[in-house]
PDB file of C-alpha atoms in Angstrom:
ATOM      1  CA  UNK L   1     -20.722 -13.785  10.482  1.00  0.00           C
ATOM      2  CA  UNK L   2     -22.578 -14.260  13.729  1.00  0.00           C
ATOM      3  CA  UNK L   3     -21.636 -13.588  17.327  1.00  0.00           C
ATOM      4  CA  UNK L   4     -23.157 -13.774  20.766  1.00  0.00           C
ATOM      5  CA  UNK L   5     -22.531 -11.597  23.807  1.00  0.00           C
ATOM      6  CA  UNK L   6     -23.672 -12.681  27.236  1.00  0.00           C
ATOM      7  CA  UNK L   7     -23.722  -9.513  29.232  1.00  0.00           C
ATOM      8  CA  UNK L   8     -23.063 -11.015  32.663  1.00  0.00           C
ATOM      9  CA  UNK L   9     -20.388 -13.570  33.478  1.00  0.00           C
ATOM     10  CA  UNK L  10     -21.940 -14.229  36.906  1.00  0.00           C
ATOM     11  CA  UNK L  11     -25.473 -13.790  38.227  1.00  0.00           C
ATOM     12  CA  UNK L  12     -26.437 -14.441  41.834  1.00  0.00           C
ATOM     13  CA  UNK L  13     -30.050 -14.719  43.041  1.00  0.00           C
ATOM     14  CA  UNK L  14     -31.901 -15.966  46.068  1.00  0.00           C
ATOM     15  CA  UNK L  15     -34.090 -19.030  45.838  1.00  0.00           C
ATOM     16  CA  UNK L  16     -37.628 -18.064  44.875  1.00  0.00           C
ATOM     17  CA  UNK L  17     -36.651 -14.789  43.171  1.00  0.00           C
ATOM     18  CA  UNK L  18     -36.690 -14.136  39.408  1.00  0.00           C
ATOM     19  CA  UNK L  19     -33.803 -14.992  37.114  1.00  0.00           C
ATOM     20  CA  UNK L  20     -32.662 -12.860  34.168  1.00  0.00           C
ATOM     21  CA  UNK L  21     -29.709 -13.909  32.007  1.00  0.00           C
ATOM     22  CA  UNK L  22     -28.965 -11.468  29.223  1.00  0.00           C
ATOM     23  CA  UNK L  23     -27.887 -12.256  25.689  1.00  0.00           C
ATOM     24  CA  UNK L  24     -27.369 -10.091  22.622  1.00  0.00           C
ATOM     25  CA  UNK L  25     -26.617 -11.542  19.224  1.00  0.00           C
ATOM     26  CA  UNK L  26     -25.311 -10.382  15.897  1.00  0.00           C
ATOM     27  CA  UNK L  27     -26.113 -12.232  12.714  1.00  0.00           C
ATOM     28  CA  UNK L  28     -26.121 -11.429   9.031  1.00  0.00           C
ATOM     29  CA  UNK L  29     -28.773 -14.047   8.490  1.00  0.00           C
ATOM     30  CA  UNK L  30     -32.056 -15.006  10.070  1.00  0.00           C
ATOM     31  CA  UNK L  31     -30.714 -16.701  13.155  1.00  0.00           C
ATOM     32  CA  UNK L  32     -31.734 -19.730  15.091  1.00  0.00           C
ATOM     33  CA  UNK L  33     -31.077 -19.114  18.783  1.00  0.00           C
ATOM     34  CA  UNK L  34     -30.716 -21.532  21.654  1.00  0.00           C
ATOM     35  CA  UNK L  35     -30.076 -21.546  25.375  1.00  0.00           C
ATOM     36  CA  UNK L  36     -28.128 -24.473  26.803  1.00  0.00           C
ATOM     37  CA  UNK L  37     -27.367 -25.278  30.435  1.00  0.00           C
ATOM     38  CA  UNK L  38     -24.274 -27.063  31.705  1.00  0.00           C
ATOM     39  CA  UNK L  39     -24.113 -28.558  35.162  1.00  0.00           C
ATOM     40  CA  UNK L  40     -20.643 -29.264  36.626  1.00  0.00           C
ATOM     41  CA  UNK L  41     -18.770 -32.030  34.820  1.00  0.00           C
ATOM     42  CA  UNK L  42     -21.728 -32.645  32.544  1.00  0.00           C
ATOM     43  CA  UNK L  43     -22.478 -32.059  28.906  1.00  0.00           C
ATOM     44  CA  UNK L  44     -24.865 -29.405  27.711  1.00  0.00           C
ATOM     45  CA  UNK L  45     -28.618 -29.713  27.890  1.00  0.00           C
ATOM     46  CA  UNK L  46     -30.947 -27.783  25.622  1.00  0.00           C
ATOM     47  CA  UNK L  47     -33.296 -25.451  27.510  1.00  0.00           C
ATOM     48  CA  UNK L  48     -35.128 -23.907  24.578  1.00  0.00           C
ATOM     49  CA  UNK L  49     -34.798 -22.792  20.982  1.00  0.00           C
ATOM     50  CA  UNK L  50     -36.068 -20.016  18.740  1.00  0.00           C
ATOM     51  CA  UNK L  51     -36.433 -20.721  15.046  1.00  0.00           C
ATOM     52  CA  UNK L  52     -38.557 -17.851  13.654  1.00  0.00           C
ATOM     53  CA  UNK L  53     -41.883 -19.036  14.993  1.00  0.00           C
ATOM     54  CA  UNK L  54     -43.308 -17.431  18.153  1.00  0.00           C
ATOM     55  CA  UNK L  55     -41.046 -14.778  19.630  1.00  0.00           C
ATOM     56  CA  UNK L  56     -41.734 -15.939  23.198  1.00  0.00           C
ATOM     57  CA  UNK L  57     -40.265 -19.380  23.602  1.00  0.00           C
ATOM     58  CA  UNK L  58     -40.996 -21.658  26.521  1.00  0.00           C
ATOM     59  CA  UNK L  59     -38.462 -24.240  27.553  1.00  0.00           C
ATOM     60  CA  UNK L  60     -37.896 -26.871  30.164  1.00  0.00           C
ATOM     61  CA  UNK L  61     -37.784 -26.349  33.924  1.00  0.00           C
ATOM     62  CA  UNK L  62     -39.885 -23.165  33.763  1.00  0.00           C
ATOM     63  CA  UNK L  63     -37.429 -21.147  31.664  1.00  0.00           C
ATOM     64  CA  UNK L  64     -38.496 -18.937  28.806  1.00  0.00           C
ATOM     65  CA  UNK L  65     -36.858 -16.478  26.434  1.00  0.00           C
ATOM     66  CA  UNK L  66     -38.106 -13.665  24.238  1.00  0.00           C
ATOM     67  CA  UNK L  67     -36.633 -12.930  20.817  1.00  0.00           C
ATOM     68  CA  UNK L  68     -36.540  -9.170  20.202  1.00  0.00           C
ATOM     69  CA  UNK L  69     -35.271  -8.418  16.734  1.00  0.00           C
ATOM     70  CA  UNK L  70     -35.240  -4.655  17.233  1.00  0.00           C
ATOM     71  CA  UNK L  71     -32.954  -5.061  20.240  1.00  0.00           C
ATOM     72  CA  UNK L  72     -31.074  -8.090  18.876  1.00  0.00           C
ATOM     73  CA  UNK L  73     -31.655  -9.731  22.229  1.00  0.00           C
ATOM     74  CA  UNK L  74     -32.664 -13.169  23.453  1.00  0.00           C
ATOM     75  CA  UNK L  75     -32.757 -12.905  27.245  1.00  0.00           C
ATOM     76  CA  UNK L  76     -33.501 -15.968  29.386  1.00  0.00           C
ATOM     77  CA  UNK L  77     -35.887 -15.639  32.317  1.00  0.00           C
ATOM     78  CA  UNK L  78     -37.490 -17.720  35.036  1.00  0.00           C
ATOM     79  CA  UNK L  79     -40.052 -16.381  37.512  1.00  0.00           C
ATOM     80  CA  UNK L  80     -38.745 -18.232  40.555  1.00  0.00           C
ATOM     81  CA  UNK L  81     -35.237 -19.672  40.958  1.00  0.00           C
ATOM     82  CA  UNK L  82     -34.642 -23.100  42.420  1.00  0.00           C
ATOM     83  CA  UNK L  83     -31.438 -24.375  43.961  1.00  0.00           C
ATOM     84  CA  UNK L  84     -31.147 -26.929  41.154  1.00  0.00           C
ATOM     85  CA  UNK L  85     -30.927 -24.087  38.609  1.00  0.00           C
ATOM     86  CA  UNK L  86     -27.376 -23.320  39.726  1.00  0.00           C
ATOM     87  CA  UNK L  87     -25.255 -24.022  36.641  1.00  0.00           C
ATOM     88  CA  UNK L  88     -23.610 -22.323  33.684  1.00  0.00           C
ATOM     89  CA  UNK L  89     -25.849 -21.081  30.893  1.00  0.00           C
ATOM     90  CA  UNK L  90     -24.850 -20.543  27.279  1.00  0.00           C
ATOM     91  CA  UNK L  91     -26.614 -18.462  24.661  1.00  0.00           C
ATOM     92  CA  UNK L  92     -25.985 -19.904  21.214  1.00  0.00           C
ATOM     93  CA  UNK L  93     -26.648 -18.731  17.664  1.00  0.00           C
ATOM     94  CA  UNK L  94     -26.527 -20.496  14.356  1.00  0.00           C
ATOM     95  CA  UNK L  95     -27.270 -19.041  10.975  1.00  0.00           C
ATOM     96  CA  UNK L  96     -29.958 -20.395   8.704  1.00  0.00           C
ATOM     97  CA  UNK L  97     -27.806 -22.676   6.595  1.00  0.00           C
ATOM     98  CA  UNK L  98     -28.052 -26.373   6.109  1.00  0.00           C
ATOM     99  CA  UNK L  99     -26.209 -27.388   9.250  1.00  0.00           C
ATOM    100  CA  UNK L 100     -25.800 -26.239  12.793  1.00  0.00           C
ATOM    101  CA  UNK L 101     -22.410 -24.647  13.210  1.00  0.00           C
ATOM    102  CA  UNK L 102     -23.034 -23.193  16.637  1.00  0.00           C
ATOM    103  CA  UNK L 103     -21.485 -20.007  17.947  1.00  0.00           C
ATOM    104  CA  UNK L 104     -21.460 -19.921  21.742  1.00  0.00           C
ATOM    105  CA  UNK L 105     -21.472 -17.029  24.133  1.00  0.00           C
ATOM    106  CA  UNK L 106     -18.920 -16.998  26.933  1.00  0.00           C
ATOM    107  CA  UNK L 107     -21.419 -18.329  29.439  1.00  0.00           C
ATOM    108  CA  UNK L 108     -23.136 -16.998  32.552  1.00  0.00           C
ATOM    109  CA  UNK L 109     -22.653 -18.765  35.862  1.00  0.00           C
ATOM    110  CA  UNK L 110     -25.862 -18.696  37.886  1.00  0.00           C
ATOM    111  CA  UNK L 111     -25.566 -19.017  41.653  1.00  0.00           C
ATOM    112  CA  UNK L 112     -28.705 -19.580  43.722  1.00  0.00           C
ATOM    113  CA  UNK L 113     -28.593 -18.784  47.434  1.00  0.00           C
ATOM    114  CA  UNK L 114     -30.962 -20.401  49.934  1.00  0.00           C
TER     115      UNK L 114
ATOM    116  CA  UNK H   1     -28.494 -45.679  26.550  1.00  0.00           C
ATOM    117  CA  UNK H   2     -30.273 -43.258  24.268  1.00  0.00           C
ATOM    118  CA  UNK H   3     -27.880 -40.336  24.583  1.00  0.00           C
ATOM    119  CA  UNK H   4     -24.535 -39.373  23.069  1.00  0.00           C
ATOM    120  CA  UNK H   5     -21.752 -41.401  24.628  1.00  0.00           C
ATOM    121  CA  UNK H   6     -18.130 -40.277  24.827  1.00  0.00           C
ATOM    122  CA  UNK H   7     -15.076 -42.152  25.987  1.00  0.00           C
ATOM    123  CA  UNK H   8     -12.879 -41.932  27.884  1.00  0.00           C
ATOM    124  CA  UNK H   9     -14.457 -39.500  30.327  1.00  0.00           C
ATOM    125  CA  UNK H  10     -11.003 -38.436  31.501  1.00  0.00           C
ATOM    126  CA  UNK H  11      -7.618 -38.742  29.862  1.00  0.00           C
ATOM    127  CA  UNK H  12      -4.277 -37.700  31.277  1.00  0.00           C
ATOM    128  CA  UNK H  13      -1.268 -38.007  29.030  1.00  0.00           C
ATOM    129  CA  UNK H  14       2.232 -36.701  28.596  1.00  0.00           C
ATOM    130  CA  UNK H  15       3.104 -33.954  26.192  1.00  0.00           C
ATOM    131  CA  UNK H  16       4.034 -35.348  22.799  1.00  0.00           C
ATOM    132  CA  UNK H  17       1.824 -38.434  23.001  1.00  0.00           C
ATOM    133  CA  UNK H  18      -1.067 -39.106  20.635  1.00  0.00           C
ATOM    134  CA  UNK H  19      -4.621 -39.393  21.972  1.00  0.00           C
ATOM    135  CA  UNK H  20      -7.836 -40.710  20.490  1.00  0.00           C
ATOM    136  CA  UNK H  21     -11.257 -39.615  21.690  1.00  0.00           C
ATOM    137  CA  UNK H  22     -14.413 -41.500  20.806  1.00  0.00           C
ATOM    138  CA  UNK H  23     -18.012 -40.432  20.275  1.00  0.00           C
ATOM    139  CA  UNK H  24     -21.101 -42.621  19.838  1.00  0.00           C
ATOM    140  CA  UNK H  25     -23.949 -40.472  18.545  1.00  0.00           C
ATOM    141  CA  UNK H  26     -27.664 -41.009  18.980  1.00  0.00           C
ATOM    142  CA  UNK H  27     -28.905 -43.612  16.548  1.00  0.00           C
ATOM    143  CA  UNK H  28     -30.374 -42.008  13.435  1.00  0.00           C
ATOM    144  CA  UNK H  29     -28.546 -38.705  13.859  1.00  0.00           C
ATOM    145  CA  UNK H  30     -26.711 -38.037  10.623  1.00  0.00           C
ATOM    146  CA  UNK H  31     -25.061 -34.838  11.823  1.00  0.00           C
ATOM    147  CA  UNK H  32     -22.168 -35.025  14.274  1.00  0.00           C
ATOM    148  CA  UNK H  33     -20.118 -32.177  15.709  1.00  0.00           C
ATOM    149  CA  UNK H  34     -16.964 -31.884  17.795  1.00  0.00           C
ATOM    150  CA  UNK H  35     -16.368 -28.892  20.067  1.00  0.00           C
ATOM    151  CA  UNK H  36     -13.596 -27.883  22.452  1.00  0.00           C
ATOM    152  CA  UNK H  37     -14.191 -26.120  25.751  1.00  0.00           C
ATOM    153  CA  UNK H  38     -11.235 -24.534  27.428  1.00  0.00           C
ATOM    154  CA  UNK H  39     -11.409 -23.692  31.113  1.00  0.00           C
ATOM    155  CA  UNK H  40     -13.804 -20.795  31.748  1.00  0.00           C
ATOM    156  CA  UNK H  41     -14.708 -20.350  28.094  1.00  0.00           C
ATOM    157  CA  UNK H  42     -17.538 -21.162  25.774  1.00  0.00           C
ATOM    158  CA  UNK H  43     -17.369 -23.916  23.241  1.00  0.00           C
ATOM    159  CA  UNK H  44     -15.326 -23.680  20.060  1.00  0.00           C
ATOM    160  CA  UNK H  45     -16.530 -25.520  16.965  1.00  0.00           C
ATOM    161  CA  UNK H  46     -13.983 -27.984  15.612  1.00  0.00           C
ATOM    162  CA  UNK H  47     -15.577 -30.096  12.877  1.00  0.00           C
ATOM    163  CA  UNK H  48     -18.940 -31.140  11.408  1.00  0.00           C
ATOM    164  CA  UNK H  49     -19.775 -34.520   9.892  1.00  0.00           C
ATOM    165  CA  UNK H  50     -22.665 -35.202   7.554  1.00  0.00           C
ATOM    166  CA  UNK H  51     -22.747 -38.959   7.482  1.00  0.00           C
ATOM    167  CA  UNK H  52     -19.118 -39.989   7.116  1.00  0.00           C
ATOM    168  CA  UNK H  53     -17.979 -36.903   5.215  1.00  0.00           C
ATOM    169  CA  UNK H  54     -16.751 -33.690   6.839  1.00  0.00           C
ATOM    170  CA  UNK H  55     -17.966 -30.660   4.896  1.00  0.00           C
ATOM    171  CA  UNK H  56     -16.662 -28.259   7.533  1.00  0.00           C
ATOM    172  CA  UNK H  57     -13.310 -28.802   9.212  1.00  0.00           C
ATOM    173  CA  UNK H  58     -12.668 -25.106   9.646  1.00  0.00           C
ATOM    174  CA  UNK H  59     -12.375 -25.237  13.434  1.00  0.00           C
ATOM    175  CA  UNK H  60      -9.559 -27.756  13.675  1.00  0.00           C
ATOM    176  CA  UNK H  61      -6.735 -25.760  15.303  1.00  0.00           C
ATOM    177  CA  UNK H  62      -3.805 -27.387  13.497  1.00  0.00           C
ATOM    178  CA  UNK H  63      -2.807 -30.336  11.365  1.00  0.00           C
ATOM    179  CA  UNK H  64      -2.177 -32.288  14.576  1.00  0.00           C
ATOM    180  CA  UNK H  65      -5.950 -32.611  14.862  1.00  0.00           C
ATOM    181  CA  UNK H  66      -7.923 -35.022  12.701  1.00  0.00           C
ATOM    182  CA  UNK H  67     -11.268 -36.784  12.884  1.00  0.00           C
ATOM    183  CA  UNK H  68     -13.031 -39.670  11.212  1.00  0.00           C
ATOM    184  CA  UNK H  69     -16.503 -41.077  11.232  1.00  0.00           C
ATOM    185  CA  UNK H  70     -17.677 -44.537  10.289  1.00  0.00           C
ATOM    186  CA  UNK H  71     -20.896 -44.288   8.306  1.00  0.00           C
ATOM    187  CA  UNK H  72     -23.476 -42.552  10.471  1.00  0.00           C
ATOM    188  CA  UNK H  73     -22.034 -44.010  13.619  1.00  0.00           C
ATOM    189  CA  UNK H  74     -18.939 -43.697  15.745  1.00  0.00           C
ATOM    190  CA  UNK H  75     -16.517 -40.806  15.358  1.00  0.00           C
ATOM    191  CA  UNK H  76     -12.974 -40.496  16.632  1.00  0.00           C
ATOM    192  CA  UNK H  77     -11.031 -37.305  17.197  1.00  0.00           C
ATOM    193  CA  UNK H  78      -7.272 -37.803  17.148  1.00  0.00           C
ATOM    194  CA  UNK H  79      -4.712 -35.362  18.468  1.00  0.00           C
ATOM    195  CA  UNK H  80      -1.131 -36.115  17.543  1.00  0.00           C
ATOM    196  CA  UNK H  81       1.943 -34.903  19.419  1.00  0.00           C
ATOM    197  CA  UNK H  82      -0.179 -33.337  22.144  1.00  0.00           C
ATOM    198  CA  UNK H  83       0.744 -29.949  23.585  1.00  0.00           C
ATOM    199  CA  UNK H  84      -0.250 -28.431  26.903  1.00  0.00           C
ATOM    200  CA  UNK H  85      -2.578 -25.975  25.169  1.00  0.00           C
ATOM    201  CA  UNK H  86      -4.616 -28.971  23.994  1.00  0.00           C
ATOM    202  CA  UNK H  87      -5.825 -29.448  27.572  1.00  0.00           C
ATOM    203  CA  UNK H  88      -9.585 -28.925  27.477  1.00  0.00           C
ATOM    204  CA  UNK H  89     -12.910 -30.714  27.554  1.00  0.00           C
ATOM    205  CA  UNK H  90     -13.793 -32.136  24.153  1.00  0.00           C
ATOM    206  CA  UNK H  91     -17.523 -32.386  23.559  1.00  0.00           C
ATOM    207  CA  UNK H  92     -19.345 -34.287  20.870  1.00  0.00           C
ATOM    208  CA  UNK H  93     -22.896 -33.554  19.745  1.00  0.00           C
ATOM    209  CA  UNK H  94     -25.268 -35.182  17.296  1.00  0.00           C
ATOM    210  CA  UNK H  95     -28.501 -34.087  15.689  1.00  0.00           C
ATOM    211  CA  UNK H  96     -30.843 -34.606  12.811  1.00  0.00           C
ATOM    212  CA  UNK H  97     -29.857 -32.592   9.741  1.00  0.00           C
ATOM    213  CA  UNK H  98     -30.676 -28.905   9.687  1.00  0.00           C
ATOM    214  CA  UNK H  99     -29.377 -25.791  11.391  1.00  0.00           C
ATOM    215  CA  UNK H 100     -32.440 -25.466  13.602  1.00  0.00           C
ATOM    216  CA  UNK H 101     -32.212 -29.000  14.922  1.00  0.00           C
ATOM    217  CA  UNK H 102     -31.134 -29.098  18.558  1.00  0.00           C
ATOM    218  CA  UNK H 103     -27.800 -30.736  19.168  1.00  0.00           C
ATOM    219  CA  UNK H 104     -27.582 -33.388  21.853  1.00  0.00           C
ATOM    220  CA  UNK H 105     -24.299 -33.351  23.723  1.00  0.00           C
ATOM    221  CA  UNK H 106     -22.282 -36.058  25.388  1.00  0.00           C
ATOM    222  CA  UNK H 107     -20.684 -35.505  28.782  1.00  0.00           C
ATOM    223  CA  UNK H 108     -17.311 -34.834  27.172  1.00  0.00           C
ATOM    224  CA  UNK H 109     -13.766 -36.064  27.530  1.00  0.00           C
ATOM    225  CA  UNK H 110     -11.613 -34.062  29.913  1.00  0.00           C
ATOM    226  CA  UNK H 111      -8.102 -34.097  28.438  1.00  0.00           C
ATOM    227  CA  UNK H 112      -5.140 -33.080  30.554  1.00  0.00           C
ATOM    228  CA  UNK H 113      -1.667 -32.808  29.054  1.00  0.00           C
ATOM    229  CA  UNK H 114       1.171 -32.968  31.555  1.00  0.00           C
TER     230      UNK H 114
END
């Protein structure tokens, strides 16, 4: 079985400062890992994915995440927050089977202050 | 449009009524998924379609929930005899086959049971 724990339910940063959203996973298989973002009243948009290639994954809008197997972590970072980054972020894991039955974390709400 | 389309965007109905939610996936995406998102929570997997068959229905909460898909096209999620606990946002996603394929989400149907 697989599971995902997002360590912070809310993160608040000032515009222009770094963003760190933490995620730990548990999986009995070689996982595929994703970060999705959800803006209010919108569906989810894929930020980036890890699928056993490079451990440092670059995504859209300046986000990146590093897969650390020894720490079972997949933290999401961005060097400089923008007001438009305010949203809810989900860390997601799926095991390496033939289809993508996603397991979602509980989400982290990112607030960006001017 | 090129994205996943869901309708209606909002649905308010009385307890005990049946509701039908519709999803139009991205053309060429053979995999289709339904998820439920309750207020303040992450997404729960409901059902996975490969073409018009459903190899994994394990997330359907009760026998009041059912889903169909026509070929590799439209899917409908039906909830019979709705209960207040069915109130949630129902999200549909489609993808190419494979667990590492990113899923593209619609904007969801917000269902409110009075």
